[in-house]
Coordinates of C-alpha atoms and ligand atoms in Angstrom, one line a residue:
X117 CA -33.7 -0.5 -12.2
X118 CA -30.5 1.5 -12.4
X119 CA -27.5 0.1 -14.3
X120 CA -24.1 -0.4 -12.7
X121 CA -20.5 -0.1 -14.0
X122 CA -18.2 -1.6 -11.3
X123 CA -14.7 -0.4 -11.8
X124 CA -11.8 -2.2 -10.0
X125 CA -8.1 -1.5 -10.1
X126 CA -5.4 -3.9 -10.7
X127 CA -1.6 -4.3 -10.5
X128 CA -0.7 -1.0 -8.9
X129 CA -2.5 2.0 -7.5
X130 CA -2.1 5.5 -9.0
X131 CA -2.9 4.6 -12.6
X132 CA -5.8 7.0 -12.9
X133 CA -8.8 4.9 -12.0
X134 CA -10.6 8.0 -10.7
X135 CA -10.0 10.0 -13.8
X136 CA -11.0 6.9 -15.9
X137 CA -14.3 6.6 -14.0
X138 CA -14.9 10.4 -14.3
X139 CA -14.1 10.2 -18.0
X140 CA -16.6 7.3 -18.5
X141 CA -19.2 9.5 -16.6
X142 CA -18.5 12.4 -19.1
X143 CA -18.7 10.1 -22.1
X144 CA -22.0 8.5 -21.0
X145 CA -23.4 11.9 -20.1
X146 CA -22.4 13.2 -23.5
X147 CA -24.7 10.6 -25.0
X148 CA -27.6 11.9 -23.0
X149 CA -27.5 9.3 -20.2
X150 CA -28.2 10.2 -16.6
X151 CA -25.0 9.3 -14.8
X152 CA -23.7 9.3 -11.2
X153 CA -20.5 8.1 -9.6
X154 CA -19.8 6.4 -6.3
X155 CA -16.5 5.9 -4.6
X156 CA -16.1 3.0 -2.2
X157 CA -13.0 3.5 -0.1
X158 CA -11.6 0.7 2.1
X159 CA -10.5 2.9 5.0
X160 CA -12.3 3.0 8.3
X161 CA -12.8 6.8 8.6
X162 CA -16.5 7.3 8.5
X163 CA -16.0 10.2 6.1
X164 CA -13.2 12.7 5.4
X165 CA -14.1 15.2 8.0
X166 CA -11.4 14.2 10.5
X167 CA -8.7 13.4 7.9
X168 CA -5.7 15.6 7.8
X169 CA -5.2 17.2 4.4
X170 CA -1.7 15.6 4.5
X171 CA -3.3 12.2 4.3
X172 CA -5.6 12.2 1.3
X173 CA -5.4 15.8 0.3
X174 CA -8.3 18.2 0.1
X175 CA -11.6 17.5 1.8
X176 CA -14.1 18.2 -0.8
X177 CA -17.6 19.4 0.1
X178 CA -20.7 18.7 -1.8
X179 CA -24.0 20.7 -1.9
X180 CA -25.5 18.7 0.9
X181 CA -22.6 19.4 3.2
X182 CA -20.9 15.9 2.9
X183 CA -17.2 16.1 3.5
X184 CA -15.8 13.8 0.9
X185 CA -12.7 12.4 -0.8
X186 CA -11.2 14.7 -3.3
X187 CA -12.0 12.3 -6.2
X188 CA -15.7 13.5 -5.9
X189 CA -14.4 16.8 -7.1
X190 CA -12.9 15.2 -10.2
X191 CA -16.2 13.4 -10.8
X192 CA -18.2 16.6 -10.5
X193 CA -15.9 18.6 -12.7
X194 CA -15.9 15.9 -15.4
X195 CA -19.6 15.2 -15.5
X196 CA -20.5 18.9 -15.1
X197 CA -23.0 18.0 -12.4
X198 CA -23.4 18.1 -8.7
X199 CA -23.1 14.9 -6.5
X200 CA -23.8 14.5 -2.8
X201 CA -22.9 12.3 0.2
X202 CA -24.3 9.2 -1.5
X203 CA -21.2 9.3 -3.7
X204 CA -18.6 8.8 -1.0
X205 CA -18.7 5.6 0.9
X206 CA -16.1 4.2 3.2
X207 CA -15.7 0.9 5.1
X208 CA -16.1 3.0 8.2
X209 CA -19.5 4.2 7.2
X210 CA -20.7 0.7 6.2
X211 CA -19.4 -1.0 9.4
X212 CA -20.9 1.7 11.6
X213 CA -24.3 1.3 10.0
X214 CA -24.1 -2.5 10.5
X215 CA -23.0 -2.2 14.1
X216 CA -25.7 0.5 14.8
X217 CA -28.3 -1.9 13.3
X218 CA -27.1 -4.7 15.5
X219 CA -27.4 -2.6 18.6
X220 CA -30.9 -1.6 17.6
X221 CA -31.8 -5.3 17.2
X222 CA -32.5 -5.1 13.5
X223 CA -30.9 -8.4 12.8
X224 CA -33.4 -10.5 14.8
X225 CA -30.8 -12.1 17.0
X226 CA -28.7 -13.5 14.1
X227 CA -24.9 -13.7 14.1
X228 CA -23.7 -10.6 12.3
X229 CA -21.1 -11.4 9.7
X230 CA -19.2 -9.9 6.8
X231 CA -21.3 -12.0 4.4
X232 CA -24.2 -11.2 4.3
X233 CA -24.5 -8.2 6.6
X234 CA -21.6 -6.1 5.5
X235 CA -22.0 -7.1 1.9
X236 CA -25.8 -6.4 2.0
X237 CA -25.1 -3.0 3.5
X238 CA -22.5 -2.2 0.8
X239 CA -25.1 -3.1 -1.9
X240 CA -27.7 -1.0 -0.1
X241 CA -25.6 2.0 -1.0
X242 CA -26.2 1.2 -4.7
X243 CA -29.9 1.4 -4.4
X244 CA -30.1 5.1 -3.6
X245 CA -30.4 6.4 -7.1
X246 CA -33.2 6.7 -9.7
X247 CA -34.0 3.8 -12.0
X248 CA -32.9 5.5 -15.2
X249 CA -29.4 6.2 -13.8
X250 CA -26.1 4.6 -14.8
X251 CA -24.1 4.3 -11.5
X252 CA -20.4 4.2 -12.0
X253 CA -19.0 2.4 -8.9
X254 CA -15.3 3.1 -8.3
X255 CA -13.9 0.5 -6.0
X256 CA -10.9 1.9 -4.0
X257 CA -7.7 0.0 -3.5
X258 CA -6.2 -2.7 -5.8
X259 CA -7.6 -6.2 -6.3
X260 CA -5.9 -8.5 -3.9
X261 CA -5.8 -6.0 -1.1
X262 CA -7.2 -7.6 2.0
X263 CA -9.2 -4.4 2.7
X264 CA -11.3 -4.3 -0.5
X265 CA -12.3 -7.9 -0.4
X266 CA -15.8 -7.3 1.2
X267 CA -16.5 -4.7 -1.6
X268 CA -15.6 -7.2 -4.3
X269 CA -17.6 -9.9 -2.6
X270 CA -20.6 -7.6 -2.6
X271 CA -20.3 -6.5 -6.2
X272 CA -19.7 -10.0 -7.4
X273 CA -23.2 -10.9 -6.4
X274 CA -24.6 -7.9 -8.2
X275 CA -24.4 -9.7 -11.5
X276 CA -26.9 -12.2 -10.2
X277 CA -29.0 -9.9 -8.1
X278 CA -29.4 -7.0 -10.6
X279 CA -29.3 -9.1 -13.7
X280 CA -26.6 -9.6 -16.2
X281 CA -27.6 -6.8 -18.5
X282 CA -27.6 -4.3 -15.7
X283 CA -23.9 -4.7 -14.7
X284 CA -20.7 -4.1 -16.5
X285 CA -17.4 -4.9 -14.8
X286 CA -14.5 -2.8 -15.8
X287 CA -10.9 -3.6 -14.7
X288 CA -8.4 -0.8 -14.8
X289 CA -4.9 -2.2 -15.1
X290 CA -1.3 -1.4 -15.9
X291 CA 0.7 -2.7 -18.8
X292 CA 4.4 -2.0 -18.3
X293 CA 7.1 -1.7 -20.9
X294 CA 10.5 -3.3 -20.0
X295 CA 13.0 -0.9 -21.5
X296 CA 15.9 -3.5 -21.3
X297 CA 14.2 -6.1 -23.5
X298 CA 12.0 -3.6 -25.4
X299 CA 8.9 -5.6 -24.5
X300 CA 5.4 -4.8 -23.4
X301 CA 4.3 -7.0 -20.6
X302 CA 0.7 -8.3 -20.1
X303 CA 1.5 -10.8 -17.3
X304 CA 0.7 -8.4 -14.4
X305 CA -2.8 -7.8 -16.0
X306 CA -3.4 -11.5 -16.5
X307 CA -2.5 -12.1 -12.9
X308 CA -4.7 -9.3 -11.6
X309 CA -7.6 -10.5 -13.7
X310 CA -7.1 -14.0 -12.3
X311 CA -7.2 -12.6 -8.8
X312 CA -10.5 -10.9 -9.8
X313 CA -11.8 -14.1 -11.2
X314 CA -10.9 -15.9 -8.0
X315 CA -13.4 -13.7 -6.1
X316 CA -16.0 -14.5 -8.8
X317 CA -15.8 -11.4 -11.0
X318 CA -15.2 -11.7 -14.7
X319 CA -14.3 -8.4 -16.2
X320 CA -16.2 -7.3 -19.3
X321 CA -13.8 -4.5 -20.2
X322 CA -10.2 -4.0 -19.4
X323 CA -8.8 -0.5 -19.5
X324 CA -5.0 -0.7 -19.9
X325 CA -2.9 2.2 -18.7
X326 CA 0.3 2.1 -20.6
X327 CA 3.2 4.4 -21.3
X328 CA 3.4 3.2 -24.9
X329 CA 0.7 2.3 -27.4
X330 CA -0.7 -1.2 -26.8
X331 CA 0.7 -3.6 -29.3
X332 CA -1.7 -5.8 -31.2
X333 CA -0.1 -8.9 -29.8
X334 CA -0.6 -7.5 -26.2
X335 CA -4.2 -6.9 -26.9
X336 CA -4.8 -10.4 -28.3
X337 CA -3.0 -12.0 -25.4
X338 CA -5.0 -10.2 -22.8
X339 CA -8.2 -10.9 -24.6
X340 CA -7.4 -14.6 -24.8
X341 CA -6.0 -15.0 -21.3
X342 CA -8.5 -12.8 -19.5
X343 CA -11.5 -14.1 -21.5
X344 CA -12.6 -10.7 -22.8
X345 CA -13.7 -9.6 -26.3
X346 CA -10.7 -8.1 -28.2
X347 CA -12.6 -4.8 -28.7
X348 CA -13.1 -4.6 -24.9
X349 CA -9.4 -4.2 -24.3
X350 CA -9.1 -0.4 -24.1
X351 CA -5.9 1.5 -24.4
X352 CA -5.3 4.4 -21.9
X353 CA -2.1 5.9 -22.9
X354 CA -0.2 7.9 -20.2
X355 CA -1.0 11.5 -20.9
X356 CA -0.4 14.5 -18.7
X357 CA -3.0 16.4 -20.7
X358 CA -5.7 15.2 -18.4
X359 CA -8.5 16.9 -20.4
X360 CA -7.6 14.8 -23.4
X361 CA -8.2 11.5 -21.6
X362 CA -12.0 11.3 -22.2
X363 CA -11.5 12.0 -25.9
X364 CA -8.8 9.3 -26.2
X365 CA -11.0 6.8 -24.3
X366 CA -13.9 7.7 -26.6
X367 CA -11.7 7.0 -29.6
X368 CA -10.6 3.7 -28.1
X369 CA -14.3 2.7 -27.8
X370 CA -14.5 2.6 -24.0
X371 CA -18.1 3.9 -23.5
X372 CA -19.4 1.9 -26.5
X373 CA -18.0 -1.3 -25.0
X374 CA -19.7 -0.5 -21.6
X375 CA -23.0 0.3 -23.3
X376 CA -22.9 -2.9 -25.3
X377 CA -22.6 -4.9 -22.1
X378 CA -25.4 -3.0 -20.5
X379 CA -27.6 -3.5 -23.5
X380 CA -28.1 0.2 -23.9
X381 CA -28.2 2.1 -27.2
X382 CA -24.8 3.5 -28.2
X383 CA -26.0 7.0 -29.1
X384 CA -23.8 9.6 -30.7
X385 CA -21.7 11.5 -28.2
X386 CA -21.9 15.2 -28.2
X387 CA -18.4 16.2 -27.1
X388 CA -18.3 19.5 -28.9
X389 CA -18.0 21.5 -25.7
X390 CA -15.3 19.2 -24.4
X391 CA -13.3 19.4 -27.6
X392 CA -13.5 23.2 -27.5
X393 CA -12.0 23.2 -24.0
X394 CA -9.2 20.9 -25.1
X395 CA -8.6 23.1 -28.1
X396 CA -8.3 26.2 -25.9
X397 CA -6.2 24.4 -23.4
X398 CA -3.6 23.0 -25.7
X399 CA -3.7 24.6 -29.1
X400 CA -4.5 28.3 -28.7
X401 CA -1.6 30.6 -28.2
X402 CA -1.8 32.5 -24.9
X403 CA -1.2 36.2 -24.9
X404 CA -1.4 36.9 -21.1
X405 CA 0.0 35.2 -18.1
X406 CA -0.2 35.5 -14.3
X407 CA 2.4 34.5 -11.7
X408 CA 0.3 33.4 -8.8
X409 CA 1.4 32.4 -5.3
X410 CA -0.8 30.2 -3.2
X411 CA 0.2 30.8 0.4
X412 CA -1.3 28.3 2.8
X413 CA -0.4 25.9 5.6
X414 CA -0.6 22.6 3.7
X415 CA 1.3 23.6 0.6
X416 CA 3.8 20.7 0.8
X417 CA 0.9 18.6 -0.2
X418 CA -0.5 20.1 -3.4
X419 CA -3.5 17.8 -3.4
X420 CA -4.7 19.7 -0.3
X421 CA -5.6 22.5 -2.7
X422 CA -6.5 20.4 -5.8
X423 CA -9.8 22.1 -6.5
X424 CA -8.2 25.5 -6.3
X425 CA -5.6 24.4 -8.8
X426 CA -8.2 22.8 -11.1
X427 CA -10.4 25.9 -10.9
X428 CA -7.5 28.1 -11.8
X429 CA -6.7 25.8 -14.7
X430 CA -10.3 25.9 -16.1
X431 CA -10.5 29.7 -15.7
X432 CA -7.2 30.1 -17.4
X433 CA -8.3 27.9 -20.3
X434 CA -11.5 29.8 -20.7
X435 CA -9.7 33.1 -20.8
X436 CA -6.8 31.8 -22.9
X437 CA -4.1 32.8 -20.5
X438 CA -1.4 30.9 -18.7
X439 CA -0.5 31.0 -15.0
X440 CA 2.6 30.0 -13.2
X441 CA 2.1 28.8 -9.7
X442 CA 4.3 28.9 -6.6
X443 CA 3.4 27.3 -3.3
X444 CA 4.5 29.2 -0.2
X445 CA 4.1 28.0 3.3
X446 CA 2.3 30.5 5.5
X447 CA 4.0 28.9 8.4
X448 CA 7.5 29.6 7.4
X449 CA 7.2 33.0 5.8
X450 CA 9.8 35.5 6.8
X451 CA 9.3 39.3 6.7
X452 CA 11.8 39.4 3.9
X453 CA 9.8 36.9 1.9
X454 CA 6.6 38.9 2.4
X455 CA 8.4 42.0 1.2
X456 CA 9.3 40.2 -2.0
X457 CA 5.8 39.2 -2.9
X458 CA 5.7 42.0 -5.5
X459 CA 7.3 39.5 -7.9
X460 CA 3.8 37.9 -8.2
X461 CA 0.8 39.2 -10.1
X462 CA -1.6 37.7 -7.6
X463 CA -1.9 36.0 -4.3
X464 CA -4.4 33.4 -3.1
X465 CA -4.9 32.8 0.6
X466 CA -6.8 29.6 0.8
X467 CA -9.0 27.9 3.5
X468 CA -7.6 26.2 6.5
X469 CA -8.1 25.3 10.1
X470 CA -6.0 26.1 13.2
X471 CA -3.5 28.8 14.2
X472 CA -0.4 27.5 12.6
X473 CA 0.6 29.9 9.8
X474 CA -2.1 32.4 10.6
X475 CA 0.2 35.2 11.5
X476 CA 2.0 34.8 8.2
X477 CA -1.3 34.9 6.3
X478 CA -2.2 38.2 8.1
X479 CA 1.1 39.6 7.0
X480 CA 0.5 38.6 3.4
X481 CA -3.0 40.2 3.4
X482 CA -1.5 43.4 4.7
X483 CA 1.2 43.4 2.0
X484 CA -1.3 42.7 -0.7
X485 CA -3.6 45.5 0.4
X486 CA -0.9 48.1 0.8
X487 CA 0.7 47.2 -2.6
X488 CA -2.5 46.8 -4.5
X489 CA -1.5 43.2 -5.4
X490 CA -4.6 41.3 -6.5
X491 CA -5.5 39.0 -3.6
X492 CA -8.2 36.4 -3.3
X493 CA -8.9 35.3 0.2
X494 CA -10.9 32.2 1.0
X495 CA -12.2 30.9 4.3
X496 CA -9.4 31.3 6.8
X497 CA -7.6 33.5 4.3
X498 CA -10.6 35.9 4.3
X499 CA -10.7 35.9 8.1
X500 CA -7.0 36.8 8.1
X501 CA -7.6 39.6 5.7
X502 CA -10.5 41.0 7.8
X503 CA -8.4 40.9 11.0
X504 CA -5.5 42.6 9.2
X505 CA -7.8 45.4 8.1
X506 CA -9.3 45.8 11.6
X507 CA -5.8 46.0 13.1
X508 CA -4.0 48.1 10.6
X509 CA -6.7 50.4 9.2
X510 CA -9.3 50.6 11.9
X511 CA -6.5 50.6 14.5
X512 CA -7.8 47.8 16.8
X513 CA -4.5 46.2 17.5
X514 CA -5.9 43.2 19.3
X515 CA -8.6 42.3 16.7
X516 CA -8.6 38.6 16.2
X517 CA -10.5 35.4 15.8
X518 CA -12.5 33.5 18.4
X519 CA -11.0 30.3 16.9
X520 CA -7.7 31.4 18.4
X521 CA -9.2 32.7 21.7
X522 CA -9.9 36.4 21.0
X523 CA -12.6 37.6 23.3
X524 CA -12.4 41.5 23.3
X525 CA -12.6 42.2 19.6
X526 CA -13.5 39.0 17.7
X527 CA -14.0 40.2 14.2
X528 CA -14.3 36.5 13.5
X529 CA -16.7 34.9 16.0
X530 CA -18.1 31.4 16.7
X531 CA -21.0 30.6 14.3
X532 CA -24.3 29.1 15.4
X533 CA -23.2 25.8 13.7
X534 CA -20.5 24.2 11.7
X535 CA -21.6 25.5 8.4
X536 CA -21.3 23.0 5.6
X537 CA -22.5 22.6 2.1
X538 CA -24.4 25.0 -0.2
X539 CA -25.9 28.1 1.4
X540 CA -27.3 31.4 0.0
X541 CA -25.3 34.6 0.0
X542 CA -27.0 37.8 -0.6
X543 CA -24.8 40.2 -2.6
X544 CA -24.6 43.9 -2.1
X545 CA -25.8 45.9 -5.0
X546 CA -23.0 47.8 -6.8
X547 CA -20.3 45.6 -5.2
X548 CA -17.6 44.1 -7.4
X549 CA -18.7 40.6 -6.2
X550 CA -22.3 41.2 -7.4
X551 CA -20.9 42.4 -10.7
X552 CA -18.7 39.3 -11.0
X553 CA -21.5 36.8 -10.3
X554 CA -24.0 38.9 -12.2
X555 CA -26.8 38.9 -9.7
X556 CA -27.9 39.6 -6.1
X557 CA -27.8 36.1 -4.8
X558 CA -25.5 33.1 -5.1
X559 CA -25.5 29.7 -3.5
X560 CA -22.0 28.5 -2.7
X561 CA -20.4 25.7 -0.7
X562 CA -19.1 26.5 2.8
X563 CA -17.1 24.6 5.4
X564 CA -16.4 26.7 8.5
X565 CA -17.2 26.8 12.1
X566 CA -16.4 30.5 12.6
X567 CA -18.0 33.5 11.0
X568 CA -17.0 37.0 10.0
X569 CA -18.7 39.0 12.7
X570 CA -21.3 41.5 11.6
X571 CA -21.1 43.4 14.9
X572 CA -17.9 45.2 13.8
X573 CA -18.7 45.8 10.2
X574 CA -20.1 49.4 10.8
X575 CA -16.7 50.4 12.1
X576 CA -14.8 48.7 9.4
X577 CA -17.0 50.1 6.7
X578 CA -16.3 53.6 8.0
X579 CA -12.7 52.8 7.2
X580 CA -13.4 51.9 3.6
X581 CA -14.2 48.2 3.7
X582 CA -17.3 47.1 1.7
X583 CA -19.4 44.2 2.9
X584 CA -20.3 42.6 -0.4
X585 CA -22.1 39.4 0.8
X586 CA -24.2 38.4 3.8
X587 CA -25.5 35.0 4.8
X588 CA -29.2 34.6 5.5
X589 CA -28.4 34.6 9.2
X590 CA -26.7 38.0 8.8
X591 CA -23.1 36.9 9.0
X592 CA -20.5 38.4 6.6
X593 CA -19.9 36.0 3.7
X594 CA -17.8 38.4 1.6
X595 CA -16.0 41.7 1.7
X596 CA -13.9 43.8 -0.7
X597 CA -11.9 47.0 -0.9
X598 CA -13.4 49.2 -3.5
X599 CA -10.2 51.2 -3.8
X600 CA -8.1 48.1 -4.6
X601 CA -7.7 46.4 -8.0
X602 CA -8.8 43.1 -6.5
X603 CA -8.9 42.5 -2.7
X604 CA -11.8 40.2 -2.0
X605 CA -12.4 37.9 0.9
X606 CA -15.1 35.1 0.9
X607 CA -16.2 32.7 3.5
X608 CA -17.3 30.2 0.9
X609 CA -15.3 28.0 -1.5
X610 CA -15.4 29.3 -5.1
X611 CA -13.1 26.5 -6.0
X612 CA -15.8 23.9 -5.5
X613 CA -17.9 25.6 -8.0
X614 CA -15.8 25.0 -11.2
X615 CA -16.6 22.4 -13.8
X616 CA -14.8 21.6 -17.1
X617 CA -15.8 24.4 -19.4
X618 CA -17.6 26.2 -16.7
X619 CA -15.1 27.9 -14.4
X620 CA -16.1 29.8 -11.3
X621 CA -16.5 33.5 -12.1
X622 CA -14.7 34.8 -9.0
X623 CA -11.6 32.7 -9.7
X624 CA -11.8 34.0 -13.3
X625 CA -12.1 37.6 -12.2
X626 CA -9.1 37.1 -9.9
X627 CA -7.0 35.7 -12.8
X628 CA -8.2 38.5 -15.0
X629 CA -7.1 41.1 -12.5
X630 CA -3.7 39.5 -12.1
X631 CA -2.9 38.7 -15.7
X632 CA -0.4 40.7 -17.7
X633 CA 0.5 40.6 -21.4
X634 CA 3.2 38.2 -22.2
X635 CA 6.2 40.2 -23.4
X636 CA 8.6 38.9 -26.0
X637 CA 11.3 36.6 -24.6
X638 CA 9.0 35.1 -21.9
Ligands
LIG181 N1 -11.0 27.6 10.5 C1 -11.9 28.6 10.0 C2 -13.3 28.3 10.5 O1 -13.7 27.2 10.9 C3 -11.9 28.7 8.5 C4 -12.4 27.5 7.7 C5 -12.2 27.6 6.3 O2 -11.1 28.1 5.8 N2 -13.2 27.3 5.5 O3 -14.2 29.1 10.4

C-alpha cells in the first residue's frame, strides 16, 4: 500500500503550500524514497486546457500530454522527476466522472450523493500509484472554504481506510506578527486547526509560515492548543530565496516528523546536489550578465511564463551568470520600441495562441535577425520567426499561418492533431541544435495545433534557413540561421524540461549566447 501525506492550507492562501509540498517531495526523495505529488483543486474546470493564462497562469504540460496547473511544474522541478495527468485533479474531473458513471448505470440505481460517491471518486485518484510510493496530496484552497469540503471529507476517512500508519496530515498555516504590539499571533492557526478538527482531521504536523522566527512560546501554545507534538510544529520563515526553502525545512525537521508518523525509517538525506545549487545561486560572484526581454501576449501576468522564468533561473545558476528580465507586450509594441531592442542582449518570443500581438512578434523576430541579436523563439514565437523569414528573405509577402486564415502560402499549417505531451524530434546532423542537445534525437513536450509546414522548407533553405529538427510525421520542429549568433525557433517547450540543478540545454545555450562580462560599475 502507498503512504499518503495530506497537506491542507489554513488561515490564508498564498503562503507557499505548493512549494512546501514540493520541498517535502525533494526531502523524501533525497532519502531514497519513491515520491509523487497530487494537486486537488476545487474548481470545476475539468483540466487547465480551457483556462486563460490570465486566470491561473501558465498551462503546464506533462509527458503524457495532460494540460495541468502550473504547480505541477514546481513539483517536477523540485523532485527532479516527471509526473503525469494523475497529479492534477480538479472538482470538475471528479464530478464529471461521477456523472458519467451515473449515466452508464454504474451505481445500480442508487441515489448519487457527495458522500459516498464524490468522496469515493476523490479517493480513487489516490489509488493510481505503486505500493512503495509516498503520495503527497496537496489540497487546494483554504480549510473552511465551502469548495474544498468534499476533499477534506474524503481525506478524513483515509486515516481509517488506509490505516493510521499510512497517512500523515500536514497543515500549512500562517503565523502573523503584529507590529504595533510586537507580538506573534498563533490564534489564526488555532482557529484553522479547529476548523480542520471539525471535519474530523487531526493534523500530525503544522508548518507555520511566518515573517519572523517562531518564538518558543508560540510553538508551545500551538502544540498544546492544536494537540500536536512540539517537534511537529515546523517553522517556515518567509524567504524569497525559494531554493533555500527545502534546506530550511530539512533543518526544522519537517521530513523527519512526517516519516515518524508514517512509521518509515528516517534515512540520511543526500542534499549535496541541492546545496551546490544553492551555493551557486546565492554565494558565488557572477562575472557575466544578460539583459533579456520576454516579448509575449500575456506578459502582464508573469505566472503565464513561470516555467520559462524558472528555466532561465536554473540555467543562470548553473553557468554562474545573472540576468535581468524585462517583460514587453507584443500587443502594444510600437515600431520605435522595436528599433530600441538593441539595448537587450537577448530576446525570447514565447508560446501563445491567437492573433493578438502576432504582428509585433513578427517585427521583433525580424529585428533580431537583422541585428544578430540572440533570439529564442518558442511555439507561436517560432512560427512568427519562420513567417518573418519567408516574407522578408524569401520575398513571399503574404506568407502566414493557417491559424490566422492564410491559405495561399501557409508556412504554418494545420497539424493532423492537437499535439500535446512528449514527442520525438529528429535533429539534423551538424546543426547548432544537435550540438546543443548532444545527439540526434530528443523527446520534448509540445502543445500546439499548428505545425511549421515542411512543404515550403526547400525554398526557405535555399535562402539560408536550416531545418534543425523534424517530427516523426515530418513536420518542422526546429530551425535555425547558421549565420546568426543565436536565432533558433522550436515548436516544443524547452522550458518544461528544466529541473533544479538540471537546466535545459537550449535555454542554457541561449543565455550563453546573450551573456556579456559584467563591467565595473554595473
Ligand atoms: N497557437 C499555435 C499553435 O497552436 C502555437 C502554440 C504554441 O505556442 N505552443 O500551433
